[in-house]
C-alpha cells in the first residue's frame, strides 16, 4: 500500500469514528423515522399496512426513546454502526485513492470531474459488496424496539432468506452509491477551486467544515427518497418475506406512498440533513486534519518522500 493510500484510508477511518460518536443519537432518531410507515389519516390507517407506535417527529422520537430506555437508549446499536462507518469509509477511500492514483499515472494528468465521479461511483459500488450486509444488520439493530443484538438479526435473516438474504437490496445500494461519489468528488473539486481563488495551499478547519456541509446538503436532498425507501426495505426484510411480497425498493416506495402520500418520501429529511451535514462536515474536517498530521509524520521519517 502506497503512503498516499494509507494516509487517505487511515484518516477516513479516524474521521468516521469521531463523526459517528459525536452525532449518533441523531443517526438513531432519523433511522427510526425513515423505517416506520404511518397512515396519512385515521381512516386510511385501516386500509394500509402501517406500523404501531409511529413517531410524529424527531423530537417525539427523542422523548419516546428517553422515556422508555433512558438516555442510554440514544446509543442503542452504536457498536454496530461504528464498525459500519469505520470499515465502509476507510474502504471507500482506500479503493478510490488507489484507483485514482493508478489512472492519473497512466493518463499522466489530473482527472476531469466526470472521470472522478465515475471512479468514485465504481469505488462506492465495490465498497457496498462488503458494506451492504453490515448496513442491513445496522438498520435492524437500530430500529429494533426490543434491543436485540446483531447476531440475532443475522440469524433471523439467514434462517428465512439464506446467507444471500444479507445482500437483499444490493441493487438499490448501487444506485445510492452515486451519493458518496458525487459528494466527495464535489467536495474535492470545490476545494481545489476555492484554494486556487484564495491562492492558498490548504483550507482551515472552519472552511473545510462549511464546505463539507454545503456539498453534503446538495447531494443528499436530491437522492433522499431513495434513501428512505432503502431504510424501509432493510427494516422490514423479514416481515415482507413472511407476507409473501418481494420486499424490493419499489415495493417500499409504494408502501410509503400508499400510507403517507408524496410527502412521505421526505419524512425524516430534516433529521437526515442535520445529522448527515454535521457528521460529514466533521468527518471531512477531521480527515483533512488527521491526514495532514500523518503526512507530516511520514515526511519527517522519510525526508525525501513527497505525498500528494
C-alpha positions as a LaTeX table, in Angstrom:
\begin{tabular}{lrrr}
\hline
Residue & $x$ (\AA) & $y$ (\AA) & $z$ (\AA) \\
\hline
Unk1 & 0.00 & 0.00 & 0.00 \\
Unk2 & 1.41 & 3.39 & $-1.01$ \\
Unk3 & 1.80 & 6.20 & 1.52 \\
Unk4 & $-0.96$ & 8.32 & $-0.08$ \\
Unk5 & $-3.45$ & 5.42 & 0.03 \\
Unk6 & $-2.54$ & 4.69 & 3.66 \\
Unk7 & $-3.00$ & 8.35 & 4.61 \\
Unk8 & $-6.44$ & 8.58 & 2.97 \\
Unk9 & $-7.75$ & 5.26 & 4.35 \\
Unk10 & $-6.47$ & 5.72 & 7.93 \\
Unk11 & $-7.58$ & 9.36 & 8.21 \\
Unk12 & $-11.02$ & 8.42 & 6.83 \\
Unk13 & $-11.35$ & 5.67 & 9.45 \\
Unk14 & $-10.45$ & 8.06 & 12.27 \\
Unk15 & $-12.74$ & 10.79 & 10.91 \\
Unk16 & $-15.63$ & 8.33 & 10.58 \\
Unk17 & $-15.22$ & 7.20 & 14.20 \\
Unk18 & $-15.22$ & 10.76 & 15.51 \\
Unk19 & $-18.24$ & 11.90 & 13.50 \\
Unk20 & $-20.27$ & 8.75 & 14.24 \\
Unk21 & $-19.81$ & 9.01 & 18.01 \\
Unk22 & $-20.45$ & 12.76 & 18.00 \\
Unk23 & $-23.81$ & 12.58 & 16.22 \\
Unk24 & $-25.03$ & 9.05 & 16.95 \\
Unk25 & $-28.32$ & 9.98 & 18.70 \\
Unk26 & $-29.35$ & 11.80 & 15.51 \\
Unk27 & $-28.43$ & 8.69 & 13.49 \\
Unk28 & $-30.70$ & 6.58 & 15.70 \\
Unk29 & $-33.64$ & 9.00 & 15.54 \\
Unk30 & $-33.52$ & 9.64 & 11.79 \\
Unk31 & $-33.21$ & 5.90 & 11.02 \\
Unk32 & $-36.28$ & 5.10 & 13.10 \\
Unk33 & $-38.26$ & 7.85 & 11.39 \\
Unk34 & $-37.22$ & 6.58 & 7.96 \\
Unk35 & $-38.01$ & 2.94 & 8.75 \\
Unk36 & $-41.55$ & 3.43 & 10.06 \\
Unk37 & $-44.67$ & 3.99 & 7.98 \\
Unk38 & $-47.76$ & 5.73 & 9.36 \\
Unk39 & $-51.10$ & 6.44 & 7.75 \\
Unk40 & $-51.96$ & 9.88 & 6.36 \\
Unk41 & $-55.11$ & 9.87 & 8.44 \\
Unk42 & $-57.05$ & 7.61 & 10.75 \\
Unk43 & $-59.49$ & 6.50 & 8.06 \\
Unk44 & $-56.63$ & 5.50 & 5.83 \\
Unk45 & $-54.86$ & 3.58 & 8.60 \\
Unk46 & $-57.37$ & 0.74 & 8.30 \\
Unk47 & $-56.72$ & 0.38 & 4.57 \\
Unk48 & $-52.92$ & 0.42 & 4.56 \\
Unk49 & $-50.19$ & $-1.57$ & 6.26 \\
Unk50 & $-48.81$ & 0.80 & 8.89 \\
Unk51 & $-46.57$ & 0.45 & 11.91 \\
Unk52 & $-47.58$ & 0.71 & 15.52 \\
Unk53 & $-46.09$ & 3.37 & 17.83 \\
Unk54 & $-45.27$ & 5.73 & 14.96 \\
Unk55 & $-43.20$ & 8.79 & 15.88 \\
Unk56 & $-44.69$ & 12.08 & 14.72 \\
Unk57 & $-41.33$ & 13.87 & 14.59 \\
Unk58 & $-37.69$ & 13.67 & 15.60 \\
Unk59 & $-38.48$ & 15.36 & 18.90 \\
Unk60 & $-41.27$ & 12.85 & 19.57 \\
Unk61 & $-38.86$ & 10.00 & 18.84 \\
Unk62 & $-36.31$ & 11.53 & 21.24 \\
Unk63 & $-38.79$ & 11.76 & 24.11 \\
Unk64 & $-40.14$ & 8.26 & 23.40 \\
Unk65 & $-36.67$ & 6.69 & 23.47 \\
Unk66 & $-35.57$ & 8.54 & 26.62 \\
Unk67 & $-38.82$ & 7.77 & 28.48 \\
Unk68 & $-38.70$ & 4.05 & 27.67 \\
Unk69 & $-34.95$ & 3.35 & 27.71 \\
Unk70 & $-33.31$ & 6.30 & 29.38 \\
Unk71 & $-30.61$ & 8.43 & 27.77 \\
Unk72 & $-28.53$ & 5.30 & 27.15 \\
Unk73 & $-31.22$ & 4.26 & 24.67 \\
Unk74 & $-30.00$ & 7.03 & 22.35 \\
Unk75 & $-26.87$ & 4.91 & 21.82 \\
Unk76 & $-28.62$ & 1.62 & 21.02 \\
Unk77 & $-26.63$ & $-0.16$ & 18.30 \\
Unk78 & $-23.71$ & 2.27 & 18.42 \\
Unk79 & $-21.09$ & $-0.50$ & 18.24 \\
Unk80 & $-22.53$ & $-1.95$ & 15.02 \\
Unk81 & $-22.91$ & 1.47 & 13.39 \\
Unk82 & $-19.40$ & 2.50 & 14.46 \\
Unk83 & $-18.00$ & $-0.64$ & 12.80 \\
Unk84 & $-20.02$ & 0.11 & 9.64 \\
Unk85 & $-18.82$ & 3.71 & 9.45 \\
Unk86 & $-15.14$ & 2.96 & 10.03 \\
Unk87 & $-15.00$ & $-0.01$ & 7.68 \\
Unk88 & $-17.04$ & 1.44 & 4.82 \\
Unk89 & $-15.46$ & 4.92 & 4.80 \\
Unk90 & $-11.88$ & 3.66 & 5.08 \\
Unk91 & $-12.51$ & 1.02 & 2.40 \\
Unk92 & $-14.08$ & 3.59 & 0.08 \\
Unk93 & $-11.12$ & 5.97 & 0.34 \\
Unk94 & $-8.64$ & 3.09 & 0.06 \\
Unk95 & $-10.19$ & 1.87 & $-3.20$ \\
Unk96 & $-10.91$ & 5.29 & $-4.73$ \\
Unk97 & $-7.46$ & 6.72 & $-3.90$ \\
Unk98 & $-5.66$ & 3.66 & $-5.23$ \\
Unk99 & $-7.69$ & 3.65 & $-8.48$ \\
Unk100 & $-7.41$ & 7.42 & $-8.99$ \\
Unk101 & $-3.64$ & 7.34 & $-8.47$ \\
Unk102 & $-3.32$ & 4.49 & $-10.98$ \\
Unk103 & $-5.48$ & 6.23 & $-13.59$ \\
Unk104 & $-3.68$ & 9.58 & $-13.17$ \\
Unk105 & $-0.32$ & 7.84 & $-13.52$ \\
Unk106 & $-1.50$ & 6.13 & $-16.69$ \\
Unk107 & $-3.03$ & 9.28 & $-18.21$ \\
Unk108 & $-0.23$ & 11.50 & $-16.87$ \\
Unk109 & $-2.70$ & 14.27 & $-16.00$ \\
Unk110 & $-5.29$ & 15.26 & $-13.42$ \\
Unk111 & $-8.74$ & 13.66 & $-13.70$ \\
Unk112 & $-11.74$ & 15.54 & $-15.06$ \\
Unk113 & $-14.85$ & 15.93 & $-12.88$ \\
Unk114 & $-16.67$ & 13.24 & $-14.87$ \\
Unk115 & $-13.77$ & 10.80 & $-14.59$ \\
Unk116 & $-13.52$ & 11.41 & $-10.85$ \\
Unk117 & $-17.28$ & 10.85 & $-10.36$ \\
Unk118 & $-17.18$ & 7.60 & $-12.37$ \\
Unk119 & $-14.23$ & 6.29 & $-10.34$ \\
Unk120 & $-15.95$ & 7.38 & $-7.12$ \\
Unk121 & $-19.16$ & 5.62 & $-8.16$ \\
Unk122 & $-17.36$ & 2.38 & $-9.04$ \\
Unk123 & $-15.39$ & 2.57 & $-5.78$ \\
Unk124 & $-18.62$ & 3.03 & $-3.81$ \\
Unk125 & $-20.25$ & 0.07 & $-5.60$ \\
Unk126 & $-17.23$ & $-2.08$ & $-4.74$ \\
Unk127 & $-17.37$ & $-0.92$ & $-1.14$ \\
Unk128 & $-21.05$ & $-1.88$ & $-0.95$ \\
Unk129 & $-20.23$ & $-5.53$ & $-1.68$ \\
Unk130 & $-18.81$ & $-5.61$ & 1.84 \\
Unk131 & $-20.79$ & $-2.80$ & 3.44 \\
Unk132 & $-24.35$ & $-3.71$ & 2.37 \\
Unk133 & $-24.80$ & $-6.72$ & 4.70 \\
Unk134 & $-23.34$ & $-4.68$ & 7.57 \\
Unk135 & $-25.68$ & $-1.80$ & 6.70 \\
Unk136 & $-28.70$ & $-4.10$ & 6.70 \\
Unk137 & $-27.84$ & $-5.51$ & 10.13 \\
Unk138 & $-27.19$ & $-2.00$ & 11.49 \\
Unk139 & $-30.64$ & $-0.87$ & 10.34 \\
Unk140 & $-32.24$ & $-3.88$ & 12.04 \\
Unk141 & $-30.34$ & $-3.27$ & 15.29 \\
Unk142 & $-31.11$ & 0.46 & 15.39 \\
Unk143 & $-34.84$ & 0.05 & 14.65 \\
Unk144 & $-35.38$ & $-2.94$ & 16.96 \\
Unk145 & $-37.52$ & $-1.75$ & 19.89 \\
Unk146 & $-36.54$ & $-4.91$ & 21.82 \\
Unk147 & $-32.84$ & $-4.02$ & 21.59 \\
Unk148 & $-31.74$ & $-7.47$ & 20.40 \\
Unk149 & $-28.06$ & $-7.97$ & 19.39 \\
Unk150 & $-26.67$ & $-8.06$ & 15.86 \\
Unk151 & $-26.23$ & $-11.85$ & 15.99 \\
Unk152 & $-29.97$ & $-12.28$ & 16.48 \\
Unk153 & $-30.76$ & $-10.33$ & 13.32 \\
Unk154 & $-28.08$ & $-12.10$ & 11.28 \\
Unk155 & $-29.55$ & $-15.48$ & 12.25 \\
Unk156 & $-33.11$ & $-14.27$ & 11.69 \\
Unk157 & $-32.40$ & $-13.09$ & 8.14 \\
Unk158 & $-30.25$ & $-16.04$ & 7.10 \\
Unk159 & $-32.78$ & $-18.52$ & 8.54 \\
Unk160 & $-35.59$ & $-17.08$ & 6.41 \\
Unk161 & $-33.73$ & $-15.93$ & 3.29 \\
Unk162 & $-30.44$ & $-17.79$ & 3.36 \\
Unk163 & $-26.99$ & $-16.22$ & 3.52 \\
Unk164 & $-27.66$ & $-14.21$ & 0.35 \\
Unk165 & $-30.54$ & $-12.51$ & 2.16 \\
Unk166 & $-27.95$ & $-10.24$ & 3.78 \\
Unk167 & $-27.34$ & $-8.77$ & 0.30 \\
Unk168 & $-31.02$ & $-8.24$ & $-0.49$ \\
Unk169 & $-31.42$ & $-4.74$ & $-1.89$ \\
Unk170 & $-27.82$ & $-4.52$ & $-3.10$ \\
Unk171 & $-29.01$ & $-3.14$ & $-6.45$ \\
Unk172 & $-30.63$ & $-0.24$ & $-4.57$ \\
Unk173 & $-27.35$ & 0.37 & $-2.74$ \\
Unk174 & $-25.57$ & 0.54 & $-6.09$ \\
Unk175 & $-27.90$ & 3.36 & $-7.15$ \\
Unk176 & $-27.24$ & 5.15 & $-3.86$ \\
Unk177 & $-23.51$ & 4.68 & $-4.38$ \\
Unk178 & $-23.75$ & 7.74 & $-6.59$ \\
Unk179 & $-24.25$ & 9.77 & $-3.38$ \\
Unk180 & $-20.75$ & 9.44 & $-1.89$ \\
Unk181 & $-19.25$ & 9.61 & $-5.38$ \\
Unk182 & $-20.98$ & 12.94 & $-6.04$ \\
Unk183 & $-20.41$ & 14.19 & $-2.50$ \\
Unk184 & $-16.69$ & 13.53 & $-2.19$ \\
Unk185 & $-15.95$ & 14.47 & $-5.80$ \\
Unk186 & $-17.91$ & 17.73 & $-5.45$ \\
Unk187 & $-16.06$ & 18.45 & $-2.21$ \\
Unk188 & $-12.64$ & 17.87 & $-3.77$ \\
Unk189 & $-13.41$ & 19.91 & $-6.90$ \\
Unk190 & $-14.91$ & 22.85 & $-4.96$ \\
Unk191 & $-12.00$ & 22.71 & $-2.52$ \\
Unk192 & $-9.50$ & 22.99 & $-5.38$ \\
Unk193 & $-11.43$ & 25.91 & $-6.91$ \\
Unk194 & $-11.54$ & 27.75 & $-3.57$ \\
Unk195 & $-7.84$ & 27.15 & $-2.92$ \\
Unk196 & $-7.00$ & 28.50 & $-6.36$ \\
Unk197 & $-9.22$ & 31.58 & $-5.90$ \\
Unk198 & $-7.81$ & 32.31 & $-2.46$ \\
Unk199 & $-4.27$ & 31.43 & $-3.55$ \\
Unk200 & $-3.89$ & 29.08 & $-0.59$ \\
Unk201 & $-2.47$ & 25.57 & $-0.26$ \\
Unk202 & $-4.86$ & 24.38 & 2.47 \\
Unk203 & $-8.29$ & 25.26 & 3.88 \\
Unk204 & $-8.51$ & 25.84 & 7.60 \\
Unk205 & $-10.80$ & 23.52 & 9.65 \\
Unk206 & $-13.65$ & 26.05 & 9.67 \\
Unk207 & $-13.60$ & 26.46 & 5.88 \\
Unk208 & $-13.42$ & 22.69 & 5.40 \\
Unk209 & $-16.36$ & 22.19 & 7.76 \\
Unk210 & $-18.57$ & 24.71 & 5.90 \\
Unk211 & $-17.63$ & 23.27 & 2.51 \\
Unk212 & $-18.42$ & 19.76 & 3.74 \\
Unk213 & $-21.84$ & 20.94 & 4.94 \\
Unk214 & $-22.66$ & 22.59 & 1.61 \\
Unk215 & $-21.67$ & 19.65 & $-0.59$ \\
Unk216 & $-23.49$ & 17.13 & 1.61 \\
Unk217 & $-26.70$ & 19.19 & 1.59 \\
Unk218 & $-26.70$ & 19.45 & $-2.21$ \\
Unk219 & $-26.25$ & 15.74 & $-2.90$ \\
Unk220 & $-28.44$ & 14.46 & $-0.06$ \\
Unk221 & $-31.57$ & 16.43 & $-0.96$ \\
Unk222 & $-31.59$ & 15.01 & $-4.49$ \\
Unk223 & $-31.49$ & 11.33 & $-3.54$ \\
Unk224 & $-33.33$ & 11.35 & $-0.20$ \\
Unk225 & $-36.49$ & 9.46 & $-1.32$ \\
Unk226 & $-34.29$ & 6.53 & $-2.37$ \\
Unk227 & $-32.53$ & 6.60 & 1.00 \\
Unk228 & $-35.83$ & 6.36 & 2.83 \\
Unk229 & $-37.01$ & 3.55 & 0.56 \\
Unk230 & $-33.81$ & 1.61 & 1.23 \\
Unk231 & $-34.05$ & 2.02 & 5.02 \\
Unk232 & $-37.69$ & 0.89 & 4.98 \\
Unk233 & $-36.79$ & $-2.12$ & 2.84 \\
Unk234 & $-33.98$ & $-3.18$ & 5.18 \\
Unk235 & $-36.04$ & $-2.69$ & 8.34 \\
Unk236 & $-38.91$ & $-4.87$ & 7.05 \\
Unk237 & $-36.96$ & $-7.53$ & 5.17 \\
Unk238 & $-38.29$ & $-10.46$ & 7.22 \\
Unk239 & $-41.80$ & $-9.02$ & 7.51 \\
Unk240 & $-42.02$ & $-8.69$ & 3.72 \\
Unk241 & $-40.71$ & $-12.22$ & 3.21 \\
Unk242 & $-43.29$ & $-13.67$ & 5.61 \\
Unk243 & $-46.06$ & $-11.70$ & 3.87 \\
Unk244 & $-45.06$ & $-13.17$ & 0.52 \\
Unk245 & $-44.09$ & $-9.94$ & $-1.26$ \\
Unk246 & $-40.72$ & $-9.27$ & $-2.87$ \\
Unk247 & $-39.75$ & $-6.52$ & $-0.42$ \\
Unk248 & $-37.98$ & $-4.55$ & $-3.14$ \\
Unk249 & $-37.10$ & $-0.87$ & $-3.14$ \\
Unk250 & $-40.08$ & $-0.18$ & $-5.42$ \\
Unk251 & $-42.40$ & $-2.05$ & $-3.04$ \\
Unk252 & $-41.13$ & 0.02 & $-0.09$ \\
Unk253 & $-41.60$ & 3.27 & $-2.02$ \\
Unk254 & $-45.15$ & 2.22 & $-2.96$ \\
Unk255 & $-45.86$ & 1.29 & 0.66 \\
Unk256 & $-44.70$ & 4.73 & 1.79 \\
Unk257 & $-46.79$ & 6.47 & $-0.87$ \\
Unk258 & $-49.94$ & 4.46 & $-0.07$ \\
Unk259 & $-49.68$ & 5.26 & 3.64 \\
Unk260 & $-48.23$ & 8.77 & 3.67 \\
Unk261 & $-48.54$ & 10.26 & 0.19 \\
Unk262 & $-45.80$ & 12.05 & $-1.75$ \\
Unk263 & $-44.73$ & 13.97 & 1.36 \\
Unk264 & $-43.86$ & 10.66 & 2.98 \\
Unk265 & $-40.85$ & 10.35 & 0.69 \\
Unk266 & $-39.27$ & 13.21 & 2.61 \\
Unk267 & $-40.22$ & 12.12 & 6.13 \\
Unk268 & $-37.16$ & 12.43 & 8.33 \\
Unk269 & $-35.37$ & 14.70 & 5.82 \\
Unk270 & $-34.73$ & 17.42 & 8.41 \\
Unk271 & $-33.15$ & 14.92 & 10.80 \\
Unk272 & $-31.19$ & 13.32 & 7.93 \\
Unk273 & $-29.91$ & 16.72 & 6.77 \\
Unk274 & $-28.93$ & 17.79 & 10.28 \\
Unk275 & $-27.19$ & 14.52 & 11.08 \\
Unk276 & $-25.56$ & 13.94 & 7.69 \\
Unk277 & $-24.42$ & 17.50 & 7.08 \\
Unk278 & $-22.91$ & 17.91 & 10.52 \\
Unk279 & $-21.34$ & 14.43 & 10.67 \\
Unk280 & $-20.00$ & 14.58 & 7.11 \\
Unk281 & $-18.58$ & 18.05 & 7.65 \\
Unk282 & $-16.93$ & 16.83 & 10.87 \\
Unk283 & $-15.70$ & 13.67 & 9.13 \\
Unk284 & $-14.08$ & 15.63 & 6.28 \\
Unk285 & $-12.64$ & 18.23 & 8.66 \\
Unk286 & $-11.20$ & 15.56 & 10.97 \\
Unk287 & $-10.00$ & 13.53 & 7.98 \\
Unk288 & $-8.15$ & 16.50 & 6.48 \\
Unk289 & $-6.55$ & 17.43 & 9.81 \\
Unk290 & $-5.55$ & 13.86 & 10.58 \\
Unk291 & $-4.25$ & 13.32 & 7.03 \\
Unk292 & $-2.02$ & 16.40 & 7.33 \\
Unk293 & $-0.68$ & 15.12 & 10.66 \\
Unk294 & 0.04 & 11.64 & 9.25 \\
Unk295 & 1.73 & 13.17 & 6.19 \\
Unk296 & 3.98 & 15.30 & 8.39 \\
Unk297 & 4.94 & 12.26 & 10.48 \\
Unk298 & 5.74 & 10.19 & 7.37 \\
Unk299 & 7.72 & 13.00 & 5.73 \\
Unk300 & 9.61 & 13.55 & 8.98 \\
Unk301 & 10.72 & 9.91 & 8.95 \\
Unk302 & 11.32 & 9.95 & 5.17 \\
Unk303 & 12.52 & 13.48 & 4.28 \\
Unk304 & 12.91 & 12.77 & 0.55 \\
Unk305 & 9.34 & 11.47 & 0.17 \\
Unk306 & 6.56 & 13.59 & $-1.36$ \\
Unk307 & 2.94 & 12.66 & $-0.58$ \\
Unk308 & 0.05 & 14.18 & $-2.50$ \\
\hline
\end{tabular}
